[in-house]
Coordinates of N, CA and C in Angstrom, one line a residue:
M255 N 39.2 -1.7 13.2 CA 38.1 -1.1 13.7 C 38.0 -1.2 15.0
A256 N 37.2 0.1 15.4 CA 37.0 0.0 17.0 C 35.8 -0.8 17.2
T257 N 35.8 -1.4 18.6 CA 34.8 -2.3 19.0 C 34.2 -1.6 20.2
R258 N 33.0 -2.1 20.7 CA 31.8 -1.3 21.7 C 31.3 -2.5 22.2
A259 N 30.9 -2.6 23.5 CA 30.3 -3.5 24.1 C 28.7 -3.3 23.8
Y260 N 28.2 -4.6 23.4 CA 26.7 -4.6 22.9 C 26.2 -5.9 23.5
N261 N 25.4 -5.5 24.5 CA 24.7 -6.5 25.5 C 25.6 -7.9 25.6
G262 N 27.0 -7.4 26.2 CA 27.6 -8.4 26.6 C 28.6 -8.9 25.8
Q263 N 28.5 -8.3 24.2 CA 29.5 -9.1 23.3 C 30.2 -7.6 22.7
E264 N 31.2 -7.8 22.2 CA 31.9 -6.9 21.5 C 31.7 -6.8 20.0
A265 N 30.8 -5.5 20.0 CA 30.1 -5.4 18.6 C 31.1 -4.7 17.7
E266 N 31.3 -4.8 16.5 CA 32.3 -4.1 15.4 C 31.6 -2.8 15.3
V267 N 32.2 -1.6 15.3 CA 31.7 -0.2 14.9 C 32.0 0.1 13.5
I268 N 31.2 0.7 12.7 CA 31.3 0.8 11.4 C 31.6 2.3 11.2
V269 N 31.0 2.7 11.8 CA 31.4 4.6 11.8 C 31.0 5.1 13.0
S270 N 32.2 6.1 13.6 CA 31.9 6.9 14.8 C 32.1 8.2 14.5
F271 N 30.9 8.9 14.9 CA 30.9 10.4 14.6 C 31.3 11.2 15.9
H272 N 31.7 12.4 15.7 CA 32.4 13.2 16.8 C 31.3 13.5 18.1
D273 N 30.0 13.4 17.7 CA 29.1 13.8 18.7 C 28.9 12.6 19.7
G274 N 29.6 11.4 19.5 CA 29.1 10.3 20.3 C 28.6 9.0 19.4
Y275 N 27.7 9.3 18.6 CA 26.7 8.2 18.0 C 27.7 7.4 17.1
S276 N 27.5 6.4 17.0 CA 28.0 5.4 16.1 C 27.1 4.3 15.5
Y277 N 27.4 3.4 14.7 CA 26.8 2.5 14.0 C 27.5 1.2 14.1
S278 N 26.8 0.3 14.7 CA 27.7 -1.0 15.0 C 26.9 -2.0 13.8
K279 N 27.6 -2.9 13.3 CA 27.6 -3.7 12.4 C 26.2 -5.0 13.0
A280 N 26.4 -5.1 14.1 CA 25.4 -6.2 14.6 C 24.2 -5.6 14.6
R281 N 24.1 -4.3 15.0 CA 22.9 -3.3 15.2 C 22.1 -3.5 13.8
L282 N 23.1 -3.0 12.8 CA 22.4 -2.8 11.3 C 21.9 -4.1 10.7
E283 N 22.7 -5.2 11.3 CA 22.1 -6.4 10.5 C 20.8 -7.0 11.1
A284 N 20.7 -6.7 12.4 CA 19.6 -7.0 13.2 C 18.2 -6.2 12.7
S285 N 18.8 -4.9 12.7 CA 17.7 -4.0 11.8 C 17.1 -4.2 10.7
L286 N 18.0 -4.6 9.7 CA 17.9 -5.0 8.3 C 17.1 -6.4 8.4
R287 N 17.5 -7.3 9.2 CA 17.0 -8.6 9.3 C 15.5 -8.5 9.6
E288 N 15.2 -7.6 10.8 CA 13.7 -7.4 11.0 C 13.0 -6.7 9.9
L289 N 13.6 -5.7 9.3 CA 12.8 -5.1 8.1 C 12.4 -6.0 7.2
V290 N 13.4 -6.6 6.7 CA 13.4 -7.4 5.4 C 12.8 -9.0 5.3
Y291 N 13.2 -9.6 6.5 CA 13.0 -11.0 6.4 C 12.0 -11.1 7.8
D292 N 12.0 -10.7 8.7 CA 11.1 -11.1 9.9 C 9.4 -10.4 9.6
R293 N 9.4 -9.9 8.6 CA 8.0 -9.1 8.6 C 7.1 -10.0 7.6
K294 N 5.7 -10.1 7.8 CA 5.0 -10.7 7.0 C 4.6 -9.8 5.9
P295 N 4.5 -10.2 4.5 CA 4.1 -9.3 3.5 C 2.5 -9.1 3.9
V296 N 2.3 -7.8 3.5 CA 1.0 -7.3 3.6 C 0.4 -7.2 2.3
K297 N -0.7 -7.6 2.1 CA -1.4 -7.6 0.8 C -2.4 -6.5 0.8
P298 N -2.4 -5.9 -0.3 CA -3.6 -4.4 -0.1 C -4.8 -5.0 -0.4
A299 N -5.5 -4.7 0.5 CA -6.9 -5.1 0.3 C -7.7 -4.6 -0.9
K300 N -8.2 -5.5 -1.9 CA -8.8 -5.1 -3.1 C -10.5 -4.9 -2.9
E301 N -11.0 -4.1 -3.3 CA -12.4 -3.7 -3.2 C -13.1 -4.7 -4.4
P302 N -13.8 -5.7 -3.7 CA -14.6 -6.7 -4.8 C -15.6 -5.7 -5.6
I303 N -15.5 -5.8 -6.8 CA -16.4 -5.1 -7.7 C -17.7 -6.1 -7.8
N304 N -18.8 -5.4 -7.4 CA -20.1 -6.0 -7.2 C -20.9 -5.5 -8.2
A305 N -20.2 -4.7 -9.5 CA -21.0 -4.1 -10.3 C -21.4 -5.3 -11.4
K306 N -22.7 -5.3 -12.0 CA -23.1 -6.2 -13.0 C -22.7 -5.7 -14.3
R307 N -22.3 -6.4 -15.2 CA -21.8 -6.2 -16.5 C -22.8 -5.2 -17.1
E308 N -24.2 -5.8 -17.2 CA -25.4 -5.1 -17.7 C -25.3 -3.6 -17.1
D309 N -25.1 -3.3 -16.1 CA -25.3 -2.1 -15.3 C -24.1 -1.3 -15.8
V310 N -22.9 -1.9 -15.9 CA -21.7 -1.0 -16.3 C -21.9 -0.6 -17.9
D311 N -22.5 -1.6 -18.8 CA -22.8 -1.3 -20.2 C -23.8 -0.1 -20.3
I312 N -24.8 -0.2 -19.5 CA -26.0 0.9 -19.7 C -25.2 2.4 -19.4
I313 N -24.3 2.2 -18.2 CA -23.7 3.5 -18.0 C -22.7 4.1 -19.4
V314 N -21.9 3.0 -19.8 CA -21.1 3.2 -20.7 C -21.6 3.8 -21.9
N315 N -22.8 2.9 -22.3 CA -23.4 3.4 -23.8 C -24.2 5.1 -23.6
E316 N -25.1 5.0 -22.4 CA -25.8 6.2 -22.3 C -25.1 7.4 -21.9
F317 N -24.0 7.5 -21.0 CA -23.2 8.7 -20.7 C -21.8 8.8 -21.6
E318 N -21.5 7.7 -22.3 CA -20.3 7.6 -23.0 C -19.1 7.9 -22.2
I319 N -18.8 7.3 -21.2 CA -18.0 7.4 -20.4 C -17.0 6.2 -20.3
P320 N -15.7 6.0 -19.9 CA -14.9 4.9 -20.0 C -15.5 3.9 -19.1
R321 N -15.4 2.5 -19.6 CA -15.8 1.6 -18.7 C -15.0 1.2 -17.6
Q322 N -13.7 1.7 -17.0 CA -13.4 1.7 -15.9 C -13.8 2.9 -15.0
Q323 N -14.3 4.0 -15.5 CA -15.0 5.1 -14.8 C -16.4 4.6 -14.3
A324 N -16.9 4.0 -15.3 CA -18.4 3.4 -15.0 C -18.3 2.4 -13.8
E325 N -17.2 1.3 -13.9 CA -17.4 0.5 -12.8 C -16.8 1.0 -11.5
K326 N -16.1 2.0 -11.4 CA -15.6 2.8 -10.3 C -16.7 3.4 -9.7
L327 N -17.7 4.0 -10.2 CA -19.0 4.8 -10.2 C -19.7 3.7 -9.2
L328 N -19.9 2.6 -10.2 CA -21.0 1.5 -9.5 C -20.2 0.8 -8.4
T329 N -19.0 0.6 -8.3 CA -18.4 0.3 -6.7 C -18.5 1.4 -5.8
E330 N -18.3 2.5 -6.1 CA -18.6 3.6 -4.9 C -19.9 3.4 -4.3
H331 N -21.0 3.1 -5.3 CA -22.2 3.3 -4.6 C -22.9 1.9 -4.5
G332 N -21.9 0.8 -4.5 CA -22.3 -0.5 -3.8 C -22.8 -1.3 -4.8
G333 N -22.5 -0.9 -5.9 CA -23.3 -1.8 -7.2 C -24.8 -1.4 -7.4
D334 N -25.1 -0.3 -6.8 CA -26.7 0.3 -6.8 C -26.7 1.0 -8.3
L335 N -27.4 0.7 -9.2 CA -27.4 1.3 -10.5 C -28.1 2.8 -10.3
D336 N -29.4 2.6 -9.7 CA -30.2 3.9 -9.6 C -29.3 4.9 -8.7
K337 N -28.3 4.6 -7.8 CA -27.7 5.6 -7.0 C -26.5 6.2 -8.0
A338 N -26.0 5.3 -8.6 CA -24.7 5.7 -9.7 C -25.4 6.6 -10.8
L339 N -26.6 6.1 -10.9 CA -27.1 7.2 -12.3 C -27.5 8.4 -11.7
R340 N -28.1 8.7 -10.6 CA -28.5 10.0 -10.1 C -27.1 10.6 -9.3
A341 N -26.1 9.9 -9.2 CA -24.7 10.6 -8.9 C -24.3 11.2 -10.2
L342 N -24.4 10.6 -11.4 CA -23.9 10.8 -12.8 C -24.6 12.1 -13.1
V343 N -26.2 12.1 -13.0 CA -26.9 13.2 -13.5 C -26.7 14.5 -12.5
N344 N -26.6 14.4 -11.5 CA -26.4 15.3 -10.4 C -24.8 16.0 -10.3
S345 N -24.0 15.5 -10.9 CA -22.7 16.0 -11.0 C -22.5 16.9 -12.2

């Protein structure tokens, strides 16, 4: 394989293209290491459900909607039953 100077060292070139671009093994390994191993895992932020069970039960029983939809509605309205009920009635 052909070699090419890379930061004072000879890097092994994996692929050379006709337009002059090439991929070197050292650069690919460094990029891969940075992407896979050096990054900290990012945890998705979960919205805390501040809906009371009694409020969810009221919405489920009165409007006959699924529990997940009732919880989502209450979460969107900050756990305020009055606002959630008004949104349901007005929609």
